Amino acid sequence: MVSGVHGTIIKLDSTTKTMVVKVKDGSEHTIEFVDKTTVHGAKAGAQETSMGAKDTFHGLKEGTEVVAHYTAEGTEKTAVEVDKVGKDGIKSVDGTITHMDRAGKTIAVKTGDGTEDTFKMSGHAAADAGKDIAEGTEKTTKVTVYYTEEAGRKTVHFFEKI
């Protein structure tokens, strides 16, 4: 099962190929990069790239805001996908959920200015994100949605309750 965390990289270690992500509650998550780890938004012009020996962290650096998707075995966490948030990275928007269909992998969010956007959810987002949102309460839940936009199609990679 894939889990996700949103926070800031506070440490990168190229020897152990790990990063430490500090989340808003103050907890820290040490996550290992592997050859199959995908990084979104970390290099200009590179939407998606696999990890290689040349640049283990693909332009990610300490202080970068990220959403990290990982698998866990015991206490060891292995990065499946890392999304850089912000300028040149994945976008974010705050709003209230108006509709969520995990099976159909869609989520609709109404922003503060009254605009409503419907997003396709990635497999990670549909399965893992927003687990703390109780069934039936979706329509009143305020969230931050982290997404990419390609050819007019918005895909949510992660969302969290705010």
Short mmCIF file of the C-alpha atoms (twelve columns), coordinates in Angstrom:
data_MODEL
# 
_entry.id   MODEL 
# 
loop_
_atom_site.group_PDB 
_atom_site.id 
_atom_site.type_symbol 
_atom_site.label_atom_id 
_atom_site.label_alt_id 
_atom_site.label_comp_id 
_atom_site.label_asym_id 
_atom_site.label_seq_id 
_atom_site.Cartn_x 
_atom_site.Cartn_y 
_atom_site.Cartn_z 
_atom_site.pdbx_PDB_model_num 
ATOM 1   C CA . MET A 1   0.000   0.000  0.000   1 
ATOM 2   C CA . VAL A 2   1.208   3.498  -0.853  1 
ATOM 3   C CA . SER A 3   0.979   6.315  1.721   1 
ATOM 4   C CA . GLY A 4   1.728   9.991  1.287   1 
ATOM 5   C CA . VAL A 5   3.105   12.908 3.284   1 
ATOM 6   C CA . HIS A 6   3.242   16.632 2.537   1 
ATOM 7   C CA . GLY A 7   6.065   18.672 4.007   1 
ATOM 8   C CA . THR A 8   9.481   20.254 3.549   1 
ATOM 9   C CA . ILE A 9   12.740  18.443 2.863   1 
ATOM 10  C CA . ILE A 10  15.030  19.185 5.804   1 
ATOM 11  C CA . LYS A 11  17.843  16.768 4.909   1 
ATOM 12  C CA . LEU A 12  19.155  14.943 1.844   1 
ATOM 13  C CA . ASP A 13  21.805  12.233 2.147   1 
ATOM 14  C CA . SER A 14  23.317  11.061 -1.148  1 
ATOM 15  C CA . THR A 15  25.274  8.277  0.580   1 
ATOM 16  C CA . THR A 16  22.160  6.539  1.887   1 
ATOM 17  C CA . LYS A 17  19.901  7.958  -0.884  1 
ATOM 18  C CA . THR A 18  17.440  9.240  1.721   1 
ATOM 19  C CA . MET A 19  15.530  12.425 2.402   1 
ATOM 20  C CA . VAL A 20  13.934  13.603 5.615   1 
ATOM 21  C CA . VAL A 21  10.555  15.325 5.191   1 
ATOM 22  C CA . LYS A 22  9.185   17.385 8.082   1 
ATOM 23  C CA . VAL A 23  5.370   17.670 8.097   1 
ATOM 24  C CA . LYS A 24  3.188   20.364 9.674   1 
ATOM 25  C CA . ASP A 25  2.641   18.419 12.920  1 
ATOM 26  C CA . GLY A 26  6.438   18.494 13.412  1 
ATOM 27  C CA . SER A 27  7.026   14.800 12.766  1 
ATOM 28  C CA . GLU A 28  9.839   13.741 10.448  1 
ATOM 29  C CA . HIS A 29  9.754   10.986 7.825   1 
ATOM 30  C CA . THR A 30  12.951  9.425  6.467   1 
ATOM 31  C CA . ILE A 31  12.284  8.121  2.959   1 
ATOM 32  C CA . GLU A 32  14.685  6.222  0.699   1 
ATOM 33  C CA . PHE A 33  15.027  6.865  -3.041  1 
ATOM 34  C CA . VAL A 34  15.381  3.874  -5.381  1 
ATOM 35  C CA . ASP A 35  15.948  3.559  -9.146  1 
ATOM 36  C CA . LYS A 36  12.187  3.313  -9.764  1 
ATOM 37  C CA . THR A 37  11.315  6.487  -7.790  1 
ATOM 38  C CA . THR A 38  9.567   9.046  -10.015 1 
ATOM 39  C CA . VAL A 39  10.015  12.790 -9.458  1 
ATOM 40  C CA . HIS A 40  7.545   15.398 -10.791 1 
ATOM 41  C CA . GLY A 41  8.372   19.067 -11.225 1 
ATOM 42  C CA . ALA A 42  11.909  19.117 -9.880  1 
ATOM 43  C CA . LYS A 43  13.746  19.862 -13.137 1 
ATOM 44  C CA . ALA A 44  12.669  22.514 -15.605 1 
ATOM 45  C CA . GLY A 45  11.058  20.866 -18.617 1 
ATOM 46  C CA . ALA A 46  11.113  17.391 -17.076 1 
ATOM 47  C CA . GLN A 47  7.585   16.416 -16.060 1 
ATOM 48  C CA . GLU A 48  8.448   12.882 -15.090 1 
ATOM 49  C CA . THR A 49  11.785  11.147 -14.761 1 
ATOM 50  C CA . SER A 50  13.162  7.972  -13.212 1 
ATOM 51  C CA . MET A 51  15.926  8.014  -10.641 1 
ATOM 52  C CA . GLY A 52  19.449  7.475  -11.885 1 
ATOM 53  C CA . ALA A 53  22.912  7.405  -10.381 1 
ATOM 54  C CA . LYS A 54  23.844  10.806 -11.897 1 
ATOM 55  C CA . ASP A 55  21.348  12.921 -9.951  1 
ATOM 56  C CA . THR A 56  19.774  10.914 -7.161  1 
ATOM 57  C CA . PHE A 57  17.402  13.699 -6.134  1 
ATOM 58  C CA . HIS A 58  16.651  15.265 -9.578  1 
ATOM 59  C CA . GLY A 59  17.019  18.863 -8.493  1 
ATOM 60  C CA . LEU A 60  15.237  18.468 -5.157  1 
ATOM 61  C CA . LYS A 61  17.066  20.232 -2.341  1 
ATOM 62  C CA . GLU A 62  16.727  21.020 1.335   1 
ATOM 63  C CA . GLY A 63  13.921  23.526 1.873   1 
ATOM 64  C CA . THR A 64  11.864  22.180 -1.067  1 
ATOM 65  C CA . GLU A 65  8.147   21.634 -0.374  1 
ATOM 66  C CA . VAL A 66  7.117   18.152 -1.540  1 
ATOM 67  C CA . VAL A 67  4.452   15.496 -1.463  1 
ATOM 68  C CA . ALA A 68  6.165   12.125 -1.069  1 
ATOM 69  C CA . HIS A 69  4.333   8.874  -1.881  1 
ATOM 70  C CA . TYR A 70  5.984   5.825  -0.319  1 
ATOM 71  C CA . THR A 71  5.602   2.198  0.616   1 
ATOM 72  C CA . ALA A 72  6.553   1.035  4.092   1 
ATOM 73  C CA . GLU A 73  8.036   -2.211 5.277   1 
ATOM 74  C CA . GLY A 74  8.463   -2.122 9.011   1 
ATOM 75  C CA . THR A 75  10.009  1.272  9.750   1 
ATOM 76  C CA . GLU A 76  11.636  1.624  6.307   1 
ATOM 77  C CA . LYS A 77  9.893   3.906  3.818   1 
ATOM 78  C CA . THR A 78  10.679  3.724  0.082   1 
ATOM 79  C CA . ALA A 79  9.695   6.572  -2.243  1 
ATOM 80  C CA . VAL A 80  7.453   5.596  -5.151  1 
ATOM 81  C CA . GLU A 81  6.852   9.185  -6.337  1 
ATOM 82  C CA . VAL A 82  7.979   12.618 -5.120  1 
ATOM 83  C CA . ASP A 83  6.131   15.734 -6.295  1 
ATOM 84  C CA . LYS A 84  7.738   19.171 -5.933  1 
ATOM 85  C CA . VAL A 85  5.089   21.705 -4.879  1 
ATOM 86  C CA . GLY A 86  5.069   25.324 -6.054  1 
ATOM 87  C CA . LYS A 87  6.802   27.262 -8.811  1 
ATOM 88  C CA . ASP A 88  7.783   24.888 -11.640 1 
ATOM 89  C CA . GLY A 89  6.303   22.013 -9.626  1 
ATOM 90  C CA . ILE A 90  2.839   20.647 -9.051  1 
ATOM 91  C CA . LYS A 91  0.102   23.205 -8.383  1 
ATOM 92  C CA . SER A 92  -2.173  23.466 -5.370  1 
ATOM 93  C CA . VAL A 93  -5.609  24.905 -4.696  1 
ATOM 94  C CA . ASP A 94  -7.679  25.200 -1.518  1 
ATOM 95  C CA . GLY A 95  -11.408 24.574 -1.534  1 
ATOM 96  C CA . THR A 96  -14.342 22.530 -0.312  1 
ATOM 97  C CA . ILE A 97  -15.108 19.091 -1.710  1 
ATOM 98  C CA . THR A 98  -18.444 19.084 -3.559  1 
ATOM 99  C CA . HIS A 99  -18.192 15.526 -4.878  1 
ATOM 100 C CA . MET A 100 -15.758 12.622 -4.464  1 
ATOM 101 C CA . ASP A 101 -15.837 9.270  -6.237  1 
ATOM 102 C CA . ARG A 102 -12.853 7.129  -5.232  1 
ATOM 103 C CA . ALA A 103 -13.973 4.228  -7.463  1 
ATOM 104 C CA . GLY A 104 -14.339 6.538  -10.480 1 
ATOM 105 C CA . LYS A 105 -11.195 8.412  -9.398  1 
ATOM 106 C CA . THR A 106 -12.718 11.908 -9.544  1 
ATOM 107 C CA . ILE A 107 -12.981 14.753 -7.056  1 
ATOM 108 C CA . ALA A 108 -14.760 18.092 -7.467  1 
ATOM 109 C CA . VAL A 109 -13.644 21.085 -5.402  1 
ATOM 110 C CA . LYS A 110 -15.247 24.527 -5.052  1 
ATOM 111 C CA . THR A 111 -12.685 27.284 -4.399  1 
ATOM 112 C CA . GLY A 112 -13.183 30.458 -2.366  1 
ATOM 113 C CA . ASP A 113 -14.101 32.485 -5.465  1 
ATOM 114 C CA . GLY A 114 -16.946 30.082 -6.266  1 
ATOM 115 C CA . THR A 115 -15.170 28.285 -9.120  1 
ATOM 116 C CA . GLU A 116 -15.699 24.527 -9.198  1 
ATOM 117 C CA . ASP A 117 -13.055 22.240 -10.709 1 
ATOM 118 C CA . THR A 118 -13.332 18.520 -11.306 1 
ATOM 119 C CA . PHE A 119 -10.068 16.599 -11.152 1 
ATOM 120 C CA . LYS A 120 -9.085  13.062 -12.122 1 
ATOM 121 C CA . MET A 121 -7.325  11.362 -9.197  1 
ATOM 122 C CA . SER A 122 -4.109  9.421  -9.692  1 
ATOM 123 C CA . GLY A 123 -4.133  5.877  -8.317  1 
ATOM 124 C CA . HIS A 124 -2.207  7.076  -5.244  1 
ATOM 125 C CA . ALA A 125 -4.661  9.892  -4.534  1 
ATOM 126 C CA . ALA A 126 -7.747  7.708  -4.954  1 
ATOM 127 C CA . ALA A 127 -6.377  4.971  -2.697  1 
ATOM 128 C CA . ASP A 128 -4.519  6.919  -0.033  1 
ATOM 129 C CA . ALA A 129 -5.061  10.673 0.126   1 
ATOM 130 C CA . GLY A 130 -7.703  12.096 2.403   1 
ATOM 131 C CA . LYS A 131 -8.094  8.885  4.418   1 
ATOM 132 C CA . ASP A 132 -9.042  11.042 7.400   1 
ATOM 133 C CA . ILE A 133 -12.158 12.261 5.529   1 
ATOM 134 C CA . ALA A 134 -15.101 10.226 6.778   1 
ATOM 135 C CA . GLU A 135 -17.558 8.668  4.329   1 
ATOM 136 C CA . GLY A 136 -20.532 10.996 3.968   1 
ATOM 137 C CA . THR A 137 -18.717 14.126 5.214   1 
ATOM 138 C CA . GLU A 138 -16.836 14.754 1.958   1 
ATOM 139 C CA . LYS A 139 -19.104 17.598 0.837   1 
ATOM 140 C CA . THR A 140 -18.257 19.851 3.778   1 
ATOM 141 C CA . THR A 141 -14.555 19.071 4.011   1 
ATOM 142 C CA . LYS A 142 -12.040 21.813 3.212   1 
ATOM 143 C CA . VAL A 143 -8.950  20.476 1.434   1 
ATOM 144 C CA . THR A 144 -5.777  21.447 -0.355  1 
ATOM 145 C CA . VAL A 145 -5.521  19.631 -3.683  1 
ATOM 146 C CA . TYR A 146 -2.065  19.098 -5.267  1 
ATOM 147 C CA . TYR A 147 -2.295  18.533 -9.019  1 
ATOM 148 C CA . THR A 148 -0.590  18.625 -12.398 1 
ATOM 149 C CA . GLU A 149 -2.157  19.963 -15.562 1 
ATOM 150 C CA . GLU A 150 -1.375  18.536 -18.963 1 
ATOM 151 C CA . ALA A 151 -3.309  19.276 -22.156 1 
ATOM 152 C CA . GLY A 152 -6.090  20.885 -20.089 1 
ATOM 153 C CA . ARG A 153 -6.489  17.783 -17.928 1 
ATOM 154 C CA . LYS A 154 -5.986  18.236 -14.187 1 
ATOM 155 C CA . THR A 155 -4.743  15.196 -12.261 1 
ATOM 156 C CA . VAL A 156 -4.696  15.167 -8.455  1 
ATOM 157 C CA . HIS A 157 -1.636  13.468 -6.966  1 
ATOM 158 C CA . PHE A 158 -2.488  14.181 -3.320  1 
ATOM 159 C CA . PHE A 159 -5.046  16.057 -1.233  1 
ATOM 160 C CA . GLU A 160 -5.270  16.763 2.464   1 
ATOM 161 C CA . LYS A 161 -7.786  18.129 4.920   1 
ATOM 162 C CA . ILE A 162 -7.154  21.714 6.066   1 
# 
